[in-house]
Structure formats: C-alpha cells, structure tokens
PDB file of C-alpha atoms in Angstrom:
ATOM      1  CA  UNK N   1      -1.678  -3.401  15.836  1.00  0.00           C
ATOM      2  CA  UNK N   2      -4.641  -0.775  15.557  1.00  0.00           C
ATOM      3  CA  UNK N   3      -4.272   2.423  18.048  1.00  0.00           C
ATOM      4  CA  UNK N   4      -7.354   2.552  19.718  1.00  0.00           C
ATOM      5  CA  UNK N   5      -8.555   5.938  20.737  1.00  0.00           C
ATOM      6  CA  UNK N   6     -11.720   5.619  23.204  1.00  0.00           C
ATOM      7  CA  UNK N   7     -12.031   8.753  23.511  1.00  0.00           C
ATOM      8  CA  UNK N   8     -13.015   9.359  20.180  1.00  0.00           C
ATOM      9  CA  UNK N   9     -14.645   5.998  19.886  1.00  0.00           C
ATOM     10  CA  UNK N  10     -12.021   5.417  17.038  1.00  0.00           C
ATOM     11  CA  UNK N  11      -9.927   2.759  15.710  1.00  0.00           C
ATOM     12  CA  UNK N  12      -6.874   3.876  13.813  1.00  0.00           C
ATOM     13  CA  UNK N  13      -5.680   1.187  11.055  1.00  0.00           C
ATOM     14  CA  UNK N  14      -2.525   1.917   9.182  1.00  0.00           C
ATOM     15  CA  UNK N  15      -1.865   1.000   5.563  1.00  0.00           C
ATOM     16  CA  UNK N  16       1.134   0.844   3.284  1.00  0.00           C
ATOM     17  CA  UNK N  17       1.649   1.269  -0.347  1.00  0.00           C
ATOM     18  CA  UNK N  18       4.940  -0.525  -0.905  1.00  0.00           C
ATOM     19  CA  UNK N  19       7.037  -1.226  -3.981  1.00  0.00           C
ATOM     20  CA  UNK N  20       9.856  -0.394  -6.385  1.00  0.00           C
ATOM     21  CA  UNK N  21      10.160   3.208  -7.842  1.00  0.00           C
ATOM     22  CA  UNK N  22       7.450   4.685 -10.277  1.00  0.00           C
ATOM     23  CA  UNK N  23       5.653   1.445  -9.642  1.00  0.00           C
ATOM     24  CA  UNK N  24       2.693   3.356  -8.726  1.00  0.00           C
ATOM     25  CA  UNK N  25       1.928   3.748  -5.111  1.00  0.00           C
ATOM     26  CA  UNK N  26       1.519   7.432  -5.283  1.00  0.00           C
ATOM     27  CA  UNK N  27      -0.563   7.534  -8.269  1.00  0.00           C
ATOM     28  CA  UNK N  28      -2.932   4.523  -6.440  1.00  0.00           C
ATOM     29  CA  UNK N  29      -3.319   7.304  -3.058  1.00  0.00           C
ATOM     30  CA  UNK N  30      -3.710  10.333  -5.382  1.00  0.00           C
ATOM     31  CA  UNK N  31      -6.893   8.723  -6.868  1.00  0.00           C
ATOM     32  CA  UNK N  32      -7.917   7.667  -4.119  1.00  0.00           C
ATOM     33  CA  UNK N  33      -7.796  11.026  -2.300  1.00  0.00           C
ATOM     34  CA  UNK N  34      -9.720  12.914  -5.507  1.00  0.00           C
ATOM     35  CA  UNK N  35     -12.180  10.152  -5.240  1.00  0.00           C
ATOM     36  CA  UNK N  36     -13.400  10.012  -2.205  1.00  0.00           C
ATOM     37  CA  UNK N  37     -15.839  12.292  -0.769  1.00  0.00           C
ATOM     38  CA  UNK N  38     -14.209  15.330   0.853  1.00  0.00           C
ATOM     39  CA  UNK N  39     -16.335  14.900   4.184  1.00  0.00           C
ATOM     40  CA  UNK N  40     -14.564  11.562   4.360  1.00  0.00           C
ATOM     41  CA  UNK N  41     -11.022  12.543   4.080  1.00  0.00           C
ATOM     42  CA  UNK N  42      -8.325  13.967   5.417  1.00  0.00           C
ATOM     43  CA  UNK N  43      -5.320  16.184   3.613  1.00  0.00           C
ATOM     44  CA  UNK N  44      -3.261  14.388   1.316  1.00  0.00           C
ATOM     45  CA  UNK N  45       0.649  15.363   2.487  1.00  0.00           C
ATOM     46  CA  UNK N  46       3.412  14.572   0.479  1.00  0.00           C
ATOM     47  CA  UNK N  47       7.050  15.533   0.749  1.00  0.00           C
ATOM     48  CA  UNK N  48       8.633  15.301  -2.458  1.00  0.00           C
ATOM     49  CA  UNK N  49      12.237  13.460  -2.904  1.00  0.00           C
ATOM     50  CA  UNK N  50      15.125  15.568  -4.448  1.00  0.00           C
ATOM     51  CA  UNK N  51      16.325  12.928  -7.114  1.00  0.00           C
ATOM     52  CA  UNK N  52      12.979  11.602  -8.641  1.00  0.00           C
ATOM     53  CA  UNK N  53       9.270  12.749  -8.998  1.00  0.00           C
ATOM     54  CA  UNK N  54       7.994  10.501  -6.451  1.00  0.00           C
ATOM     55  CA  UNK N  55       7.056  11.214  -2.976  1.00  0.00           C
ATOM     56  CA  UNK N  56       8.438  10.346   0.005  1.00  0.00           C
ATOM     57  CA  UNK N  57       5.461   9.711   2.175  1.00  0.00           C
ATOM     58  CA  UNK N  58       1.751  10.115   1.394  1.00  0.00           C
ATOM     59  CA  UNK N  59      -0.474  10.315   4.979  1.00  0.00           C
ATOM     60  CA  UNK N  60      -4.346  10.144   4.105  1.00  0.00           C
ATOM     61  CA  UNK N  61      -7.202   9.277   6.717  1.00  0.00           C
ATOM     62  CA  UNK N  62     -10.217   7.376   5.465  1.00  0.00           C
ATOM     63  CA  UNK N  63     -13.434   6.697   7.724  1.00  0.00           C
ATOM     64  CA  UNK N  64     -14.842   3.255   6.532  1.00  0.00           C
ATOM     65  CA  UNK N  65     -17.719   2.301   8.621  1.00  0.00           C
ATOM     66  CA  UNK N  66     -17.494   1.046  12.507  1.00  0.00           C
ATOM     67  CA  UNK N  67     -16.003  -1.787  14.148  1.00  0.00           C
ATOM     68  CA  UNK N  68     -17.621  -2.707  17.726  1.00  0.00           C
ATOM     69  CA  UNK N  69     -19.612   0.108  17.804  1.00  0.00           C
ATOM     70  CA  UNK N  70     -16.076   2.375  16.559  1.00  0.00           C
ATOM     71  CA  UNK N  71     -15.575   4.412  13.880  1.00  0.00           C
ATOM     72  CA  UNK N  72     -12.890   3.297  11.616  1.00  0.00           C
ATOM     73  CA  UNK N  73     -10.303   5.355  10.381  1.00  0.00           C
ATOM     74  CA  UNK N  74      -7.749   4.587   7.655  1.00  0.00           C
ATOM     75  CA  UNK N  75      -3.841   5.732   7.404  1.00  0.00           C
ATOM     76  CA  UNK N  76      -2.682   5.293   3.604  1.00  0.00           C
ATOM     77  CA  UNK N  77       1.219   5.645   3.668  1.00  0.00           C
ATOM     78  CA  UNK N  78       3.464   5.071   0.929  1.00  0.00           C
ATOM     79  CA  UNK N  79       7.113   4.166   1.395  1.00  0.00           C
ATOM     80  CA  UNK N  80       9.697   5.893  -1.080  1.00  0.00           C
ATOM     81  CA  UNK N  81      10.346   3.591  -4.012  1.00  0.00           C
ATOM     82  CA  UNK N  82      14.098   4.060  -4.559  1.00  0.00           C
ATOM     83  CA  UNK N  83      16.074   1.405  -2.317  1.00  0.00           C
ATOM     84  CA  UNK N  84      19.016   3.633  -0.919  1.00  0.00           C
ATOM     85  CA  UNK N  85      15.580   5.209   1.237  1.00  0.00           C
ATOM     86  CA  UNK N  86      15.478   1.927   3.296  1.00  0.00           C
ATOM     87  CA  UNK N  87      15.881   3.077   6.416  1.00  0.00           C
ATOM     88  CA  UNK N  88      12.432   5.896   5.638  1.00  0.00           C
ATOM     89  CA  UNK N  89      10.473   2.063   4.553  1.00  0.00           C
ATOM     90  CA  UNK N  90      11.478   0.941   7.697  1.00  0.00           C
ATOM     91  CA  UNK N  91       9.999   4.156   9.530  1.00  0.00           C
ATOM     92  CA  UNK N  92       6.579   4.082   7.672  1.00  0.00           C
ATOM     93  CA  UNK N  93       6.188   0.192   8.202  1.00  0.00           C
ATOM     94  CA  UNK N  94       6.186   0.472  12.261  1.00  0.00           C
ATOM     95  CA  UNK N  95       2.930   0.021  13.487  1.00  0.00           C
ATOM     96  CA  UNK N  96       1.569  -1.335   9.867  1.00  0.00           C
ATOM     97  CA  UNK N  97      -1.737  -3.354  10.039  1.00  0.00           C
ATOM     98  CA  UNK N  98      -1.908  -3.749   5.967  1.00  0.00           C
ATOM     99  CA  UNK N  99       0.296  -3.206   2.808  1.00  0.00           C
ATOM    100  CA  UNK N 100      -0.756  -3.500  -0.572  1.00  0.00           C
ATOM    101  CA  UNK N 101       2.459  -4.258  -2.603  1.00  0.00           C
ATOM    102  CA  UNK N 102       2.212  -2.400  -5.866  1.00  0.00           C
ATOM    103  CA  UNK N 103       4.008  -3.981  -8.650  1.00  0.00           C
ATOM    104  CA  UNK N 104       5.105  -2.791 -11.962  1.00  0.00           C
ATOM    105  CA  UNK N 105       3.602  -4.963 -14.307  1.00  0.00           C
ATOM    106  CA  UNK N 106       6.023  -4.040 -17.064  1.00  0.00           C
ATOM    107  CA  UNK N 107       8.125  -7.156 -18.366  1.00  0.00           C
ATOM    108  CA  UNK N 108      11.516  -4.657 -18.102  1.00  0.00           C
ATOM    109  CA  UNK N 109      10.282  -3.944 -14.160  1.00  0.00           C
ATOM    110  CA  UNK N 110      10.894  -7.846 -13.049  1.00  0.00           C
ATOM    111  CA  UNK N 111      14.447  -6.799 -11.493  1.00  0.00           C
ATOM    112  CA  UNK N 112      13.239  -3.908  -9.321  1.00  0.00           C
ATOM    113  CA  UNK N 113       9.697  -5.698  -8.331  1.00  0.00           C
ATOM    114  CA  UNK N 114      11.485  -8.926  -7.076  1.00  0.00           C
ATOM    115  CA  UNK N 115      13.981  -6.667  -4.953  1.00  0.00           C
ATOM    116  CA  UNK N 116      11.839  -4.356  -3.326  1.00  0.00           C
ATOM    117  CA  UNK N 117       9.173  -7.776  -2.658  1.00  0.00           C
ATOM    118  CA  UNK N 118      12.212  -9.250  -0.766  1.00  0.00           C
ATOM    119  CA  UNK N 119      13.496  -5.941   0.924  1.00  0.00           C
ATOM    120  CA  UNK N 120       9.572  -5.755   2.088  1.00  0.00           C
ATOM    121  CA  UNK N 121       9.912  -9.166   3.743  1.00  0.00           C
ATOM    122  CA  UNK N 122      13.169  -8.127   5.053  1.00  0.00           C
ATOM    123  CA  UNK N 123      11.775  -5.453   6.445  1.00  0.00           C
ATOM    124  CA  UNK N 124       9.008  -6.827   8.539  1.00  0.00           C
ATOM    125  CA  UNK N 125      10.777  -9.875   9.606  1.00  0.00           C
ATOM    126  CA  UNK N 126      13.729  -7.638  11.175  1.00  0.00           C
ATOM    127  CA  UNK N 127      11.078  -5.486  13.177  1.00  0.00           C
ATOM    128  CA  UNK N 128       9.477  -8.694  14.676  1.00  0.00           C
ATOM    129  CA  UNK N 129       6.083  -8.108  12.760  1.00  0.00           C
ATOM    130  CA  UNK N 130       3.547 -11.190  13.031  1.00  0.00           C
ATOM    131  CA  UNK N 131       3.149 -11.449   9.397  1.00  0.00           C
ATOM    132  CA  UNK N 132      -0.449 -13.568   9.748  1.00  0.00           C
ATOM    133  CA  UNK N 133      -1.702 -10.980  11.341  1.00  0.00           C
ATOM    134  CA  UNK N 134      -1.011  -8.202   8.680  1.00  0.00           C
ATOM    135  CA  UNK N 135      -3.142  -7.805   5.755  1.00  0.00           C
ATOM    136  CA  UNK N 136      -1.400  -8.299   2.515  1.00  0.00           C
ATOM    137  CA  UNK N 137      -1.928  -7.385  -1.029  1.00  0.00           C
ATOM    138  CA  UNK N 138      -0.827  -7.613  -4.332  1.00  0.00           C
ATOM    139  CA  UNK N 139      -1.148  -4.930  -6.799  1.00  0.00           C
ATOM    140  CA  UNK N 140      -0.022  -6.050 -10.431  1.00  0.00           C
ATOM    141  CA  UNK N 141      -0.510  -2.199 -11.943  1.00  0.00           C
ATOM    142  CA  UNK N 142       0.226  -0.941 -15.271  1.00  0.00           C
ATOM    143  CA  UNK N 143      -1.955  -3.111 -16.790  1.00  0.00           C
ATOM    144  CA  UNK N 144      -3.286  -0.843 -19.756  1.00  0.00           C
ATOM    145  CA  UNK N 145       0.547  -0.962 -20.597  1.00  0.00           C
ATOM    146  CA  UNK N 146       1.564  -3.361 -23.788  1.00  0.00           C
ATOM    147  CA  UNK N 147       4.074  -5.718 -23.042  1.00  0.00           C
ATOM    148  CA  UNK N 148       3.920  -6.694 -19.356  1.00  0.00           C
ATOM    149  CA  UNK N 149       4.240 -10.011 -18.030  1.00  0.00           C
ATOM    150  CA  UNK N 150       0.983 -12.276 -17.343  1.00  0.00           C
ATOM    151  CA  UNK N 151      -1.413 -12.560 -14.172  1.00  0.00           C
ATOM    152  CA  UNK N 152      -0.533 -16.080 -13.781  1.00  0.00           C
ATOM    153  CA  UNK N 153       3.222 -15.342 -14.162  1.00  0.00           C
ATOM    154  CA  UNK N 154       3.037 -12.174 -11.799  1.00  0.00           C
ATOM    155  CA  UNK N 155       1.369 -14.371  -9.382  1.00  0.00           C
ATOM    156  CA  UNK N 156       3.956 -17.212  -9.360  1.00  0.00           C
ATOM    157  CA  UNK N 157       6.904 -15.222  -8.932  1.00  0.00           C
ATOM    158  CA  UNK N 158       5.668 -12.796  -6.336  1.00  0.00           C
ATOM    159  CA  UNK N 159       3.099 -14.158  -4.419  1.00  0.00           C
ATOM    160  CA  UNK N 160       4.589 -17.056  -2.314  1.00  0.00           C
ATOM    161  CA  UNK N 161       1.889 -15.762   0.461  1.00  0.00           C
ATOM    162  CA  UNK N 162      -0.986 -17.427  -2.138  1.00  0.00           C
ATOM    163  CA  UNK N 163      -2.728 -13.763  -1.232  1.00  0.00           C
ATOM    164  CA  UNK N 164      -4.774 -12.033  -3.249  1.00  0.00           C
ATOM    165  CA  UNK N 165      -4.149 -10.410  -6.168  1.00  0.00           C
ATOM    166  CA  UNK N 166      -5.721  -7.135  -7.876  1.00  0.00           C
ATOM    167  CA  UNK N 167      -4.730  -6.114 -11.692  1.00  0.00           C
ATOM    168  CA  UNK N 168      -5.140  -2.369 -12.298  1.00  0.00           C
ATOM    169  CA  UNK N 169      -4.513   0.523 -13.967  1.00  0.00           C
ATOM    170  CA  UNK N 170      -3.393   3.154 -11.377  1.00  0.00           C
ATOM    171  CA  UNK N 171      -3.641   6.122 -13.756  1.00  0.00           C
ATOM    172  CA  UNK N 172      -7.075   4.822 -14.929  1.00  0.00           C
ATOM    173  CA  UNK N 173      -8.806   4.166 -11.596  1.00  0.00           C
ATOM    174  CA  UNK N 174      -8.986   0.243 -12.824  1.00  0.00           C
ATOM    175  CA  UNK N 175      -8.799  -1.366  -9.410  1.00  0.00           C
ATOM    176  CA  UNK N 176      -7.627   0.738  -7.277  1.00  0.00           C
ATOM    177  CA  UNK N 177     -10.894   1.279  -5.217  1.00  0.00           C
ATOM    178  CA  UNK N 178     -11.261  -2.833  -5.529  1.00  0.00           C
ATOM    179  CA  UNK N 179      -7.483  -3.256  -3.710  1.00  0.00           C
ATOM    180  CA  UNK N 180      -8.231  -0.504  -1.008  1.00  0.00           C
ATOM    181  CA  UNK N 181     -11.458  -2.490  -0.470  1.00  0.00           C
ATOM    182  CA  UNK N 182      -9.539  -6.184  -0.264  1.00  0.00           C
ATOM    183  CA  UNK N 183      -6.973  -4.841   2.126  1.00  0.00           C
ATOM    184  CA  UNK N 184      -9.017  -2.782   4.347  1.00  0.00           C
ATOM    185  CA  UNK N 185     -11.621  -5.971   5.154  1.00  0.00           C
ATOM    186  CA  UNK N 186      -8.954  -8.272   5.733  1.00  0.00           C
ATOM    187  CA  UNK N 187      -7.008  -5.549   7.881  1.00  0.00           C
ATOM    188  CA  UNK N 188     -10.396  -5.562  10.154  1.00  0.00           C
ATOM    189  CA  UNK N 189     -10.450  -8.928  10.076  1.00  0.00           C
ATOM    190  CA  UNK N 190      -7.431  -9.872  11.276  1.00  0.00           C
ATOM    191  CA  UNK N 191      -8.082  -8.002  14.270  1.00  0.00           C
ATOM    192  CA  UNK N 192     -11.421  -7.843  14.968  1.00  0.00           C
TER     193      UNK N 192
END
C-alpha cells in the first residue's frame, strides 16, 4: 500500500530488488542511481554485509511523473542475497508495492534462484500481503554471460505468476531502465 503524504502532494511507492546472492540487485540500483538525473534522485545508502561484497539494503527515491494530480516518488530497496539474512528480507518487504525478482541467469545459479523465488513467496504469504495487488517482475540478468539457461526455460521454471519477464545485462545497462519502467507502471496501476 502507497503512503500518501498530502502535505507534500506525494505518493510514496516502495520497490524491491529481490533474489539470491550476487544475482545482481545491487548492480541493477547502482545504474540506476548514476543514470538518472541528479535533480531526480535521492542518495544512494548502502550498508555493506561483513561476509560478502554485497549490500545489505540499497534506499533510492525516484520522482516519476504524477498520479491524481501527485507527484510520484519511488523507494528502490534491495534485500540481502544470502539466505541466513531472512529475517532483514522480511524487514525490507513490509509495506512493498513492487519487486522485481532478479535472477541469475547462469545455468550453475538454478539451485540458489529457485530457493530464494520460493523464500520470496514465503515471505509475502506469511506477512498477509495481497499478492494481486503487488507488482511483480522478473529479471533473468547475466545475460551477456555464456552458458546460462534459455528465456523460455527461465520462464517455465520461475514464473508460475505468467508475469513479465525482462532479460538484461545488469553490468551493461541492457534492461535495467526497461524493468524499472515495467514494474513502476504496473505498481501505479494496481493502485491507482
């Protein structure tokens, strides 16, 4: 559910990046944040993990245009990829309007995608969240890689929502602007 701030003649929208470790969600917010015009963003925080190189949270606000006569603002969250940080994914999904699931294309990946797919459903079904009314995503990144598995077989063994699906190349910029873009207008949609 957006927070509404009338004051401000604002509507907050909260998204999260969420998927296995090094699958890219960090990378995806990082271009993001050097893309985007400075004027239209907010400061990129991260708080970096002990064990691994990738961060626990990342908190950026994006204005994207007005909804009734509002100004839109954006929340891009990642959760921590490594699963002993469960209870932190449960944290950052409370209150989420749209996730884009980021998986690691990379045939050796399968293991770690299909577990943190089903700990993301696990997640949101144990905090009550009405899961048509979030919008959903599917990242299939590391595409510039060489031996990763196909779209079509991606597709069929992690997206039983039929939703839509974005190949990309994190580190290249190769979709990521084109997933923001599908998750944001069906994140406004859904409750508009």
């Amino acid at each position: 559910m957006p927070l509404v701030n009338f004051a401000a003649r604002e509507i907050n929208y909260k998204v999260v990046y969420y998927g296995c470790g090094l699958c890219g969600k960090t990378t995806n917010i990082q271009y993001i944040h050097r893309k985007i015009n400075p004027d239209a963003r907010g400061k990129l925080v991260s708080i970096a993990t002990e064990e691994e190189r990738t961060l626990y949270f990342d908190f950026l606000p994006l204005t994207l245009g007005t909804v009734r006569g509002m100004k839109t603002r954006f929340h891009l969250y990642t959760v921590p990829g490594q699963s002993y940080y469960n209870a932190s994914r449960k944290l950052v999904l409370q209150g989420v309007d749209g996730i884009v699931f980021v998986a690691d294309s990379q045939i050796t990946r399968l293991d770690e995608n299909v577990a943190s797919y089903l700990n993301l459903w696990d997640n949101l079904l144990a905090q009550g969240d009405d899961l048509s009314r979030i919008g959903f995503v599917i990242q299939l990144n590391k595409r510039d890689l060489t031996d990763v598995f196909s779209v079509e077989d991606l597709n069929e063994l992690l997206n039983h929502t039929g939703s839509p699906l974005v190949p990309s190349s994190a580190v290249q910029g190769t979709g990521v602007f084109e997933t923001l873009k599908t998750v944001c207008k069906q994140v406004i949609a859904k409750t508009a």
